[in-house]
Coordinates of C-alpha atoms and ligand atoms in Angstrom, one line a residue:
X1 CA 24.6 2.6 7.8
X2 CA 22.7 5.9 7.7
X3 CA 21.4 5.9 4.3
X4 CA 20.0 9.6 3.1
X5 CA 21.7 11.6 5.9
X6 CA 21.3 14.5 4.0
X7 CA 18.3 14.1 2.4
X8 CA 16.0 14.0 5.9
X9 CA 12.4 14.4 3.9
X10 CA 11.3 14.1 0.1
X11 CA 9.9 17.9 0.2
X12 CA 13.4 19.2 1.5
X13 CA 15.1 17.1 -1.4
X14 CA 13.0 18.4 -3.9
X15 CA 13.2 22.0 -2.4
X16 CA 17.6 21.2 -2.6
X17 CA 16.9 20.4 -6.2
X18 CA 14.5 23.3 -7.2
X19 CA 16.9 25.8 -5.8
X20 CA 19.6 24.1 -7.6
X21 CA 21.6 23.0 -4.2
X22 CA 21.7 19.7 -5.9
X23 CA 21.3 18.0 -9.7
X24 CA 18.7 15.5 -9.9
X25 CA 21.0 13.6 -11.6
X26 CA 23.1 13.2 -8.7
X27 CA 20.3 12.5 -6.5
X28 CA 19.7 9.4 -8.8
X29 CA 23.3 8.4 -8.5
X30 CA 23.2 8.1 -5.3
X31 CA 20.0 6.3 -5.1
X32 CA 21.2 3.8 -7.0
X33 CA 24.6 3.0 -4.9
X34 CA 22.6 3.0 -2.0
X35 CA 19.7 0.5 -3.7
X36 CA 23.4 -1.1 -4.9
X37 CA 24.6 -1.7 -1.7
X38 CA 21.7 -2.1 0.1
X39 CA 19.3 -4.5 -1.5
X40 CA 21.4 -7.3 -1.7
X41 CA 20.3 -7.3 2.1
X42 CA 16.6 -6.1 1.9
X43 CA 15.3 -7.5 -1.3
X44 CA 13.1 -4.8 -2.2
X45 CA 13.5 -4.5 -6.0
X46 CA 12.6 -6.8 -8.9
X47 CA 13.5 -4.0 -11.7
X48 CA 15.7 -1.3 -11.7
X49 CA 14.6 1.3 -14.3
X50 CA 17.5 3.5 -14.9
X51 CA 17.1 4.6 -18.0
X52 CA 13.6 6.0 -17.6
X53 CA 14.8 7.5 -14.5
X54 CA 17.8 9.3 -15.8
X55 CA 16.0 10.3 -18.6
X56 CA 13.5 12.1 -16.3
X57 CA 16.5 13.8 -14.0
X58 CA 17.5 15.5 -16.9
X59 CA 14.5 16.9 -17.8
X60 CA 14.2 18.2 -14.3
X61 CA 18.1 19.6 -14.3
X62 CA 17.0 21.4 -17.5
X63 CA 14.0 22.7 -16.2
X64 CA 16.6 24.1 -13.4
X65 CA 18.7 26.0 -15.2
X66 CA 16.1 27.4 -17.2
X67 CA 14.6 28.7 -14.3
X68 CA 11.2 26.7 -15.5
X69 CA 8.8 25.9 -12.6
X70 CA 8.7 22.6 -11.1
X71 CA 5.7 20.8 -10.0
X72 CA 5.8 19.0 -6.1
X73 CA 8.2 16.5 -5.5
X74 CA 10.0 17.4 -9.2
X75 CA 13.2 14.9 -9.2
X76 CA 12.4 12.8 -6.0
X77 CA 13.5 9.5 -7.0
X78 CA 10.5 7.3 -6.0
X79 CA 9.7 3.1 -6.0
X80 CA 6.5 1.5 -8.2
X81 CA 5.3 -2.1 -6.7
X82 CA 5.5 -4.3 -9.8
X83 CA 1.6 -4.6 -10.3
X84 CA 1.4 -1.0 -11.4
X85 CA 2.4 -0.9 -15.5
X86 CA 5.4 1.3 -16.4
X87 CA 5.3 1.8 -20.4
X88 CA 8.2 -0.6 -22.1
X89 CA 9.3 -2.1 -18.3
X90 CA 8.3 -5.6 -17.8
X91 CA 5.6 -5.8 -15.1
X92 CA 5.4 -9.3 -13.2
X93 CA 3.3 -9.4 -10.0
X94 CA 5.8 -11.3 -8.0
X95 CA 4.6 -14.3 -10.8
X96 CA 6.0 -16.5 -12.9
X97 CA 3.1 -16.8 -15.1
X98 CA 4.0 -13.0 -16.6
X99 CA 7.8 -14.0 -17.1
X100 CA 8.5 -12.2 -20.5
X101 CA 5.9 -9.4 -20.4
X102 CA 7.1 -5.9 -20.9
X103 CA 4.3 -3.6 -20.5
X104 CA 2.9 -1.8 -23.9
X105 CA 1.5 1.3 -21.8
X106 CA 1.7 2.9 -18.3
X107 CA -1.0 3.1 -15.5
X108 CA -2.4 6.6 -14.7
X109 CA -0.6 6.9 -11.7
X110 CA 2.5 6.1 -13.6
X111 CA 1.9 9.0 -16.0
X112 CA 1.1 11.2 -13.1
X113 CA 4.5 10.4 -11.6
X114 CA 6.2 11.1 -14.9
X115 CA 4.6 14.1 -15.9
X116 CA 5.4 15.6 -12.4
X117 CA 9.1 14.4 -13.4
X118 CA 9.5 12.0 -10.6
X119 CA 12.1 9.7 -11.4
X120 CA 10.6 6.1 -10.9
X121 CA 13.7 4.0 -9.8
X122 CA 12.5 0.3 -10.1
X123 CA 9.7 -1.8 -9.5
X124 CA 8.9 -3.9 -6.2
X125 CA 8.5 -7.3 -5.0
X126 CA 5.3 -7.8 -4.0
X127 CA 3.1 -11.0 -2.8
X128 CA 2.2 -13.2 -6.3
X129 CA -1.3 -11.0 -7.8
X130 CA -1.1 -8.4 -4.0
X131 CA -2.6 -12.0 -2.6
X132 CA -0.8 -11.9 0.8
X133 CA 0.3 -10.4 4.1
X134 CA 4.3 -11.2 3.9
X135 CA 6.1 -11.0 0.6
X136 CA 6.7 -14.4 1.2
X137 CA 4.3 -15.6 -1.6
X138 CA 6.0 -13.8 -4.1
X139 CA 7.4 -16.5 -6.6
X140 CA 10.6 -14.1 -7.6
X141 CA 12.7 -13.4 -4.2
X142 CA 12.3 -13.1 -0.4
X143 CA 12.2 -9.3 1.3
X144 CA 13.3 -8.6 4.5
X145 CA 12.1 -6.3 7.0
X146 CA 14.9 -3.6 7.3
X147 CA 14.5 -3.5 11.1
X148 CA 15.1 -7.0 11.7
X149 CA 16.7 -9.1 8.5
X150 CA 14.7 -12.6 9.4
X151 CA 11.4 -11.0 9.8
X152 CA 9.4 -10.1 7.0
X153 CA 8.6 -6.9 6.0
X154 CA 4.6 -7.1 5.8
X155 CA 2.5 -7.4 2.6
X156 CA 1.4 -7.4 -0.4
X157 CA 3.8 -4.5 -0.7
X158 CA 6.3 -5.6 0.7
X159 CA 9.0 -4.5 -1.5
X160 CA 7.9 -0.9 -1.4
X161 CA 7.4 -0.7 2.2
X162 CA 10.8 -2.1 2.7
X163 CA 12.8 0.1 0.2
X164 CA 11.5 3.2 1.4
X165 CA 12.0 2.2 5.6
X166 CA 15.3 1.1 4.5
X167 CA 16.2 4.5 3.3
X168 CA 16.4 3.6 -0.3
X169 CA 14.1 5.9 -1.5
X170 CA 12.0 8.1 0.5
X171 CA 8.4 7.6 -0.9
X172 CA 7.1 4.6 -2.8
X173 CA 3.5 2.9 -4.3
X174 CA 2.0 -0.1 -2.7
X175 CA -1.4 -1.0 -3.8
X176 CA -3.8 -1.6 -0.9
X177 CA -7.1 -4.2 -1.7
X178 CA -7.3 -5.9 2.5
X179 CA -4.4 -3.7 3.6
X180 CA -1.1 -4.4 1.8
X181 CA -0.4 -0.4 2.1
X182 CA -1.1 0.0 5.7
X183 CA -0.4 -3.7 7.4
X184 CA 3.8 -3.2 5.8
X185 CA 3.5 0.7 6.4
X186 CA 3.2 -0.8 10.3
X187 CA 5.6 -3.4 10.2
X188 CA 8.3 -1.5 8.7
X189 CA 7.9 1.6 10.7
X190 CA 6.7 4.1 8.0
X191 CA 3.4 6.1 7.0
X192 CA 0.8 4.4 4.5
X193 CA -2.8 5.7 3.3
X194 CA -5.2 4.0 1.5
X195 CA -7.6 6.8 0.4
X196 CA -10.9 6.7 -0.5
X197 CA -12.2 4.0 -3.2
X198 CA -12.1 6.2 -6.4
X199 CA -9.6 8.5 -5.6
X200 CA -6.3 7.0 -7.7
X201 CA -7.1 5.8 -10.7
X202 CA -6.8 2.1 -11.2
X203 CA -6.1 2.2 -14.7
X204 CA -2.8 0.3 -15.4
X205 CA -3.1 -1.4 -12.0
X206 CA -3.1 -5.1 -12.5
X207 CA -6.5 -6.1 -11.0
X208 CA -6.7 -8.3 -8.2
X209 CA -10.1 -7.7 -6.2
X210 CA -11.5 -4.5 -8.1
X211 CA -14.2 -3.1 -5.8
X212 CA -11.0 -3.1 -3.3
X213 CA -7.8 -2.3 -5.0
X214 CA -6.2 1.3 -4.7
X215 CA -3.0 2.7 -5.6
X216 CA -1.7 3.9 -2.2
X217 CA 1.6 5.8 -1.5
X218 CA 4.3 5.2 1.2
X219 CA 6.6 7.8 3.1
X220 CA 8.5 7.9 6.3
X221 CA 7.0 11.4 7.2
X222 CA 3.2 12.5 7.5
X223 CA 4.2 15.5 5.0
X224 CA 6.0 13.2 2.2
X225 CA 3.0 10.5 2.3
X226 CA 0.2 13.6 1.6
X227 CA 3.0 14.9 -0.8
X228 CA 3.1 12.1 -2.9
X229 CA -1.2 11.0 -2.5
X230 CA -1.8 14.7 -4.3
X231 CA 0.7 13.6 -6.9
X232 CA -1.1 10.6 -8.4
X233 CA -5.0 11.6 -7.2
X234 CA -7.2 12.6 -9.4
X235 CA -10.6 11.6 -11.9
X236 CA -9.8 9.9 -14.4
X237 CA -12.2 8.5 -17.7
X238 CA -10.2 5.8 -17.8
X239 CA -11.1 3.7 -14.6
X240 CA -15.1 3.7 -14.3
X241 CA -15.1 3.7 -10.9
X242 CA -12.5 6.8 -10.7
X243 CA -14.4 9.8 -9.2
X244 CA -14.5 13.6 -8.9
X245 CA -12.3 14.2 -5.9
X246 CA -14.6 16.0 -3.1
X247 CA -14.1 18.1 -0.3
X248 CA -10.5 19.7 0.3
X249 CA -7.5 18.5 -1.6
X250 CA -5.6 20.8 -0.6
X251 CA -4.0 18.1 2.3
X252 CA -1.5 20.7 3.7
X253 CA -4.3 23.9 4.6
X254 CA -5.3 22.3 7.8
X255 CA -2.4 19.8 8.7
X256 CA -1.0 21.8 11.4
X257 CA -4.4 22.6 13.0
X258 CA -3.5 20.1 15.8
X259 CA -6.8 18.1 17.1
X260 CA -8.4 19.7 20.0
X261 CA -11.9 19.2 19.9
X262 CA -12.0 16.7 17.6
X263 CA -14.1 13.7 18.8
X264 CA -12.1 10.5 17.9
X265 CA -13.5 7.1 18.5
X266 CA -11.7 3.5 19.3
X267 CA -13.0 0.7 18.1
X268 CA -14.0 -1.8 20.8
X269 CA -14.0 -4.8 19.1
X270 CA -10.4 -4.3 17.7
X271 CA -8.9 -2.4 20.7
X272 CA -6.1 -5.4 21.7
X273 CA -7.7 -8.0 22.6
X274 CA -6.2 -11.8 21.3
X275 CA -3.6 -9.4 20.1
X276 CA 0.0 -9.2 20.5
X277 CA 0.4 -7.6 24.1
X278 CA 2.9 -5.1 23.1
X279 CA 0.6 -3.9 20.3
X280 CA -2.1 -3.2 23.2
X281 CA -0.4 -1.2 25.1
X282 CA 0.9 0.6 22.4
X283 CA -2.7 1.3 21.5
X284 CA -3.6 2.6 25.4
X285 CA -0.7 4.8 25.0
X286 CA -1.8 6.4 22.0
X287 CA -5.5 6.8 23.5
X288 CA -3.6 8.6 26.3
X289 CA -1.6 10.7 23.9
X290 CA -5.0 11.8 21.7
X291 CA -6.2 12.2 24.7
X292 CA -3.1 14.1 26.1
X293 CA -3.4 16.4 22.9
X294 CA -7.3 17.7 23.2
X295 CA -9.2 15.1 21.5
X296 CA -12.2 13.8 23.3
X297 CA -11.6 9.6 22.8
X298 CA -14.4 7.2 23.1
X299 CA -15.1 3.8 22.9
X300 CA -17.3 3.0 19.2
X301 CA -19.2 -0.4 19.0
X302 CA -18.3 -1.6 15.5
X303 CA -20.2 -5.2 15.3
X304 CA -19.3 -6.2 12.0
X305 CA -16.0 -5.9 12.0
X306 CA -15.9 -9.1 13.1
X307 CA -17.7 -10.4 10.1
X308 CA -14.9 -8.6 7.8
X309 CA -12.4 -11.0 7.4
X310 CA -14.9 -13.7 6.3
X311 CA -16.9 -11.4 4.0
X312 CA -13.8 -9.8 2.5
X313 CA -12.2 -13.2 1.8
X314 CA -15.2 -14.4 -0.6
X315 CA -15.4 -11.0 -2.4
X316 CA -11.7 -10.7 -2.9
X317 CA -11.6 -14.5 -4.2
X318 CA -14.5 -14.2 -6.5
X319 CA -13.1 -11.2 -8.0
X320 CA -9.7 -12.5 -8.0
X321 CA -11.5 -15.8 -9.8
X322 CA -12.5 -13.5 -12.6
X323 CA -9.9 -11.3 -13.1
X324 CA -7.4 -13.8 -13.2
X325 CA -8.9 -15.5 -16.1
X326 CA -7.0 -13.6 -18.3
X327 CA -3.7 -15.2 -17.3
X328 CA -4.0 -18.3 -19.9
X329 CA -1.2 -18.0 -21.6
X330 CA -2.4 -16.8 -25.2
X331 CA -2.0 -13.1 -24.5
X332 CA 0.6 -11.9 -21.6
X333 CA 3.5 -13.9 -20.6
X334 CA 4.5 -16.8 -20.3
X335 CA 3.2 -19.4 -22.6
X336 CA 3.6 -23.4 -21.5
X337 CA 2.9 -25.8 -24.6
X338 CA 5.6 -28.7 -24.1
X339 CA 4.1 -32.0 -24.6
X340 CA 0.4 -30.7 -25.0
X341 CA -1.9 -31.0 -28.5
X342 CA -4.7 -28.3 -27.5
X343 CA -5.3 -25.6 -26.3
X344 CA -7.5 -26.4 -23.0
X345 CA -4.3 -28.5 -22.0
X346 CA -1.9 -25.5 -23.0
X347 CA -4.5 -23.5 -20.8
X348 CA -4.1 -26.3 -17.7
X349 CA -0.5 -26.2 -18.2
X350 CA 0.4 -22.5 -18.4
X351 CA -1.7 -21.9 -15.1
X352 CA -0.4 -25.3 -13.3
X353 CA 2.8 -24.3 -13.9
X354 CA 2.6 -20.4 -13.8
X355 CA 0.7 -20.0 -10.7
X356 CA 1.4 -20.2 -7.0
X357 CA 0.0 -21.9 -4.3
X358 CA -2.1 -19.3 -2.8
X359 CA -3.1 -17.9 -5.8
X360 CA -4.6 -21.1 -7.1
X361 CA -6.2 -21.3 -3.8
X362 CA -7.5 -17.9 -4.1
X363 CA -9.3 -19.2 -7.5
X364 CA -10.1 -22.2 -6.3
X365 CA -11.8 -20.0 -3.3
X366 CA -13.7 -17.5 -5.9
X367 CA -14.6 -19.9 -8.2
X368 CA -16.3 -22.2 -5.6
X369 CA -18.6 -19.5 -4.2
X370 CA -19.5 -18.1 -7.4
X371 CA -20.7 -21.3 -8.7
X372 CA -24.2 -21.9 -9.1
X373 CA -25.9 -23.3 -5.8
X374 CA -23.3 -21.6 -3.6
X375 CA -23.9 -18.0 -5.1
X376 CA -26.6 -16.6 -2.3
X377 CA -24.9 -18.8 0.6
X378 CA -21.6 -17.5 -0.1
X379 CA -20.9 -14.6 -2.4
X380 CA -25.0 -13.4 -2.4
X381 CA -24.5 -13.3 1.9
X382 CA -20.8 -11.6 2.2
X383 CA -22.1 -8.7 -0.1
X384 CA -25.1 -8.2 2.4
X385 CA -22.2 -7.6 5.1
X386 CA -20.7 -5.7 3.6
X387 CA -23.9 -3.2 3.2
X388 CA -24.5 -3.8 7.0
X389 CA -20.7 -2.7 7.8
X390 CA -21.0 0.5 5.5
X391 CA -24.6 0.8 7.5
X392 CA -22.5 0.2 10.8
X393 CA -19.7 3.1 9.9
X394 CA -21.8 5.7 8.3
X395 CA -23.5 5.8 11.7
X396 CA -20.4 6.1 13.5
X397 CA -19.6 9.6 11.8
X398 CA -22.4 10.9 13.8
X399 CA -20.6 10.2 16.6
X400 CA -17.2 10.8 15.3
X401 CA -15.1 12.7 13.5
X402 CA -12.1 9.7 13.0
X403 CA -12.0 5.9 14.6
X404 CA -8.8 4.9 15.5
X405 CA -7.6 0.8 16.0
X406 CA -4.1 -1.0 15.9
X407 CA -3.2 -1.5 12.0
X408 CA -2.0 -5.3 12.9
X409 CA -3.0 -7.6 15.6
X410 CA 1.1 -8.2 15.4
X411 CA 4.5 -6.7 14.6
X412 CA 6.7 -8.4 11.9
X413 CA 6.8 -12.1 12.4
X414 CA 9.7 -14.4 11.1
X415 CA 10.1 -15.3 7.6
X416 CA 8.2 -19.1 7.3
X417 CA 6.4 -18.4 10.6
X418 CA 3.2 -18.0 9.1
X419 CA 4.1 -19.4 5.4
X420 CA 2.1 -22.6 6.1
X421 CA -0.8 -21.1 7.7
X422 CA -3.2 -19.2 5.4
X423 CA -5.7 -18.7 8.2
X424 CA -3.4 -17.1 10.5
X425 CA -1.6 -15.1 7.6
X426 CA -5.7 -14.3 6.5
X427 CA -6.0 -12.8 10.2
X428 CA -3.0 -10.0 10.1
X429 CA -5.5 -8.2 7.7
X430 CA -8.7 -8.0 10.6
X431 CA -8.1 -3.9 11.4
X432 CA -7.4 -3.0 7.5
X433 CA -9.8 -5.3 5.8
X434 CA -13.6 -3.3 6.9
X435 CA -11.7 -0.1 5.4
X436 CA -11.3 -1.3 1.5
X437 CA -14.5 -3.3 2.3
X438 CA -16.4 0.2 2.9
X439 CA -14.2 2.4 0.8
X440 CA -13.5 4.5 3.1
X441 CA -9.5 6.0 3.8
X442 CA -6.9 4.7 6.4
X443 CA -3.7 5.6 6.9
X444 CA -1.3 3.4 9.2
X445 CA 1.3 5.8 11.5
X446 CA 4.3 4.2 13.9
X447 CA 3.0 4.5 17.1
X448 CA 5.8 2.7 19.2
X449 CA 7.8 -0.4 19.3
X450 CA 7.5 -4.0 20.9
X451 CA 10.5 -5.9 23.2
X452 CA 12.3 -6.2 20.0
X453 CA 12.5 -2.9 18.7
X454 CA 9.8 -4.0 16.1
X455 CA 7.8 -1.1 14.9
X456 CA 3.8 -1.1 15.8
X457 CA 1.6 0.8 13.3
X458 CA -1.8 2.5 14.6
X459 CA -4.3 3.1 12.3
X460 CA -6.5 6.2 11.9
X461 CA -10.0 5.8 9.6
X462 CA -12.7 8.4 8.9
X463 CA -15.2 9.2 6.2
X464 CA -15.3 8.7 2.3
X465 CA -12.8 12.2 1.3
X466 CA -11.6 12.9 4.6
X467 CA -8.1 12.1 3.4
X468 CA -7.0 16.4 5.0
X469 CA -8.5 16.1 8.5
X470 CA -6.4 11.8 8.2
X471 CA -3.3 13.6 7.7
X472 CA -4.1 16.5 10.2
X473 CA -4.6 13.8 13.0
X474 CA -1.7 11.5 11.5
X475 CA 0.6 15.2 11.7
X476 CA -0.5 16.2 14.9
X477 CA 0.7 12.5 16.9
X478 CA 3.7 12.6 14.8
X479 CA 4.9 16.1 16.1
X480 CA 3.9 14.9 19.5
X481 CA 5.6 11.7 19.7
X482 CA 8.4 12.5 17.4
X483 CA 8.2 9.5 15.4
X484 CA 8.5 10.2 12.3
X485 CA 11.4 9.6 9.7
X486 CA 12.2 6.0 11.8
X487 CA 15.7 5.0 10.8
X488 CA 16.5 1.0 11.3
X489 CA 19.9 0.7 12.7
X490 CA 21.5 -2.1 10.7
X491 CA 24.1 -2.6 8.5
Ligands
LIG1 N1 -3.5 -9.6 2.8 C1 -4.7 -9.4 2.0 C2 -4.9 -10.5 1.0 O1 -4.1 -11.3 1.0 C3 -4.7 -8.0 1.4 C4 -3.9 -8.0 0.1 C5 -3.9 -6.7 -0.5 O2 -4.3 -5.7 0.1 N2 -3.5 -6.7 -1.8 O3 -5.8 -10.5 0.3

């Protein structure tokens, strides 16, 4: 199956539909027979939003004939993961506990999307609450990694890494708190960015940890991913922590400047090894190709990076503990009252009943080292690494213009393999985790394949804004090793 064989990037197919080649509403058609025919396979989608999505076609095929100007990426049918609100579209999480909930308003980066009149087909499976590495904890349906049907396709978004490596669609929106964007971007052979905390407003995002969480974008080519970051960046009042975007944002000036010169660093302590072997040497080759290409490459001593995964898994939980309390069943979703007479029981019940395993462990987690006693042991010390590892990379960029490191210690695994074993699942996320920990942006390009045609991700980091000269590095391998638009051959 050779899904999109016309439709090679998301800029060409919006340049075919702002010259008039081809109707947005056709484009949408065809989206849809492929997700038709396709996802019954991959599992991607939870919602299909046709309506909204037609409605928004329109607009742009009237905008056409009228010869009206068209913002970037105008009629490019694109995928939402489910924790991101769409106004009058339910929103669920991948959780039972929001069965019923239709979403009264839409996140910022929703309304970005719609007021650039980018059709939002449907809305993604994801791990329960972003709270895995896998899909596999969503409580709705099983994804599959479109390169290799029993494997999984990475996680927490899952769903949208899958529908856009599948072909589906050609850009999508994870959200990345430990790496969700980036670890699937890897394991499904497309591009992910996380950019820098602050940049994408979080309004509308259903919070999970929120000194971590960020809206992050998909696509199969470096051009496509930048494409679709400029569509939903921006400051906005309605996210406190939003901020004024600052040095270039213009992500397409420089992107073709290729890297000579440019001093990139690896980081020692997560250059291969206890990791998969193919990943490895996948890593030396892409040293050798930097390399190849003008960069100076060195090796960068990054210490607390091996503190992250610890640190990073109190901080998420704790925030998780709190944010989750609002899931009680008086205000959103699902409500379960059978056989109790108050309202701490219906509390107990709804939660019992409406969460997941992982999830419950998660609160159980946060809870536990936010409680009084445990505070400065637990919570008081991780938030004192994570000081030292900002400390530990803002004195890296003196030495460095980017670090590079593998994205995951592993390609796709099999679905189950790792289902039972939160500590190994909790260790796919050791190269993305010190990234959302120190707010800084990472994006996650294919850099080769293991024995089994599995895709390998490599990950390329570098200061708070630097999000231009990411995407210039990201470009420059792409053109060089030609990897870029990565088709699975299935079907
Ligand atoms: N896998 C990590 C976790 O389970 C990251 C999740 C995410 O980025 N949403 O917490």
């Amino acid at each position: 199956m050779s899904p999109n064989s016309e439709e090679i990037t998301a800029i060409d197919l919006h340049e075919q539909i702002k010259s008039g080649k081809r109707k947005a509403r056709e484009v949408l058609d065809e989206t849809f027979a492929r997700i038709d025919k396709m996802d019954t396979q991959v599992g991607a989608f939870l919602t299909l939003t046709q309506e909204h999505a037609y409605q928004v076609a329109d607009e742009v095929d009237r905008k056409v004939a009228a010869k009206e100007n068209l913002p970037m990426l105008a009629g490019v049918p694109i995928a939402v993961k489910d924790n991101i609100n769409m106004t009058g579209v339910p929103t669920t999480c991948g959780s039972k506990i929001l069965g019923g909930f239709v979403s009264p308003y839409g996140a910022t980066a929703y309304q970005k999307l719609r007021e650039r009149l980018m059709p939002v087909v449907g809305k993604t499976n994801m791990d329960e609450f972003a709270m895995g590495s896998s899909t596999e904890n969503s409580a709705l349906k099983v994804t599959h990694n479109p390169w290799d049907l029993d494997r999984v396709p990475g996680g927490s978004s899952g769903g949208s890494a899958a529908a856009v490596s599948s072909g589906e669609v050609l850009i999508s929106l994870g959200s990345d708190t430990g790496g969700s964007v980036r670890q699937p971007a890897a394991l499904c052979g497309v591009y992910g960015i996380k950019p820098t905390y602050g940049t994408v407003s979080r309004y509308g995002l259903v919070a999970f940890g929120s000194s971590l969480d960020q809206i992050s974008p998909f696509g199969r080519n470096v051009h496509d991913t930048a494409a679709t970051l400029s569509a939903i960046m921006g400051f906005d009042p309605k996210d406190s922590t939003s901020v004024e975007p600052q040095g270039s944002q213009n992500y397409f000036r420089d992107i073709e400047m290729g890297i000579r010169g440019l001093k990139v660093g690896y980081i020692q302590e997560l250059k291969g090894d206890g990791m998969q072997p193919e990943v490895a040497t996948s890593f030396d080759a892409a040293i050798k190709t930097l390399t190849d290409m003008g960069a100076e490459v060195v090796p960068i001593s990054l210490s607390t990076v091996n503190l992250a995964v610890a640190a990073y898994y109190i901080v998420a939980t704790a925030e998780a503990s709190s944010n989750l309390a609002r899931f009680d069943g008086v205000r959103y979703g699902a409500r379960k009252e059978e056989g109790v007479n108050d309202i701490k029981a219906m509390y107990r019940k709804t939660r019992m009943d409406g969460f997941g395993a992982e999830v419950k462990r998660r609160i159980m987690l946060g809870t536990f080292s936010l409680s009084s006693g445990y505070y400065d042991a637990f919570y008081g010390k991780a938030q004192k690494v994570r000081k030292l590892m900002r400390q530990e990379f803002e004195d890296a960029w003196r030495d460095v213009d980017v670090l590079i490191c593998p994205t995951s210690p592993t390609t796709a695994f099999k679905i189950g393999e790792k289902a039972d074993d939160p500590v190994q699942m909790y260790l796919s996320d050791i190269a993305t985790i010190p990234v959302n920990m120190t707010g800084i942006p990472g994006i996650s390009i294919p850099c080769g394949f293991d024995n089994d045609n599995m895709p390998i991700g490599l990950q390329i980091l570098g200061p708070h804004f630097s999000e231009s000269l990411l995407f210039r590095v990201a470009r420059a391998f792409e053109r060089e090793t030609g990897l870029t638009n990565l088709q699975p051959k299935w079907g």
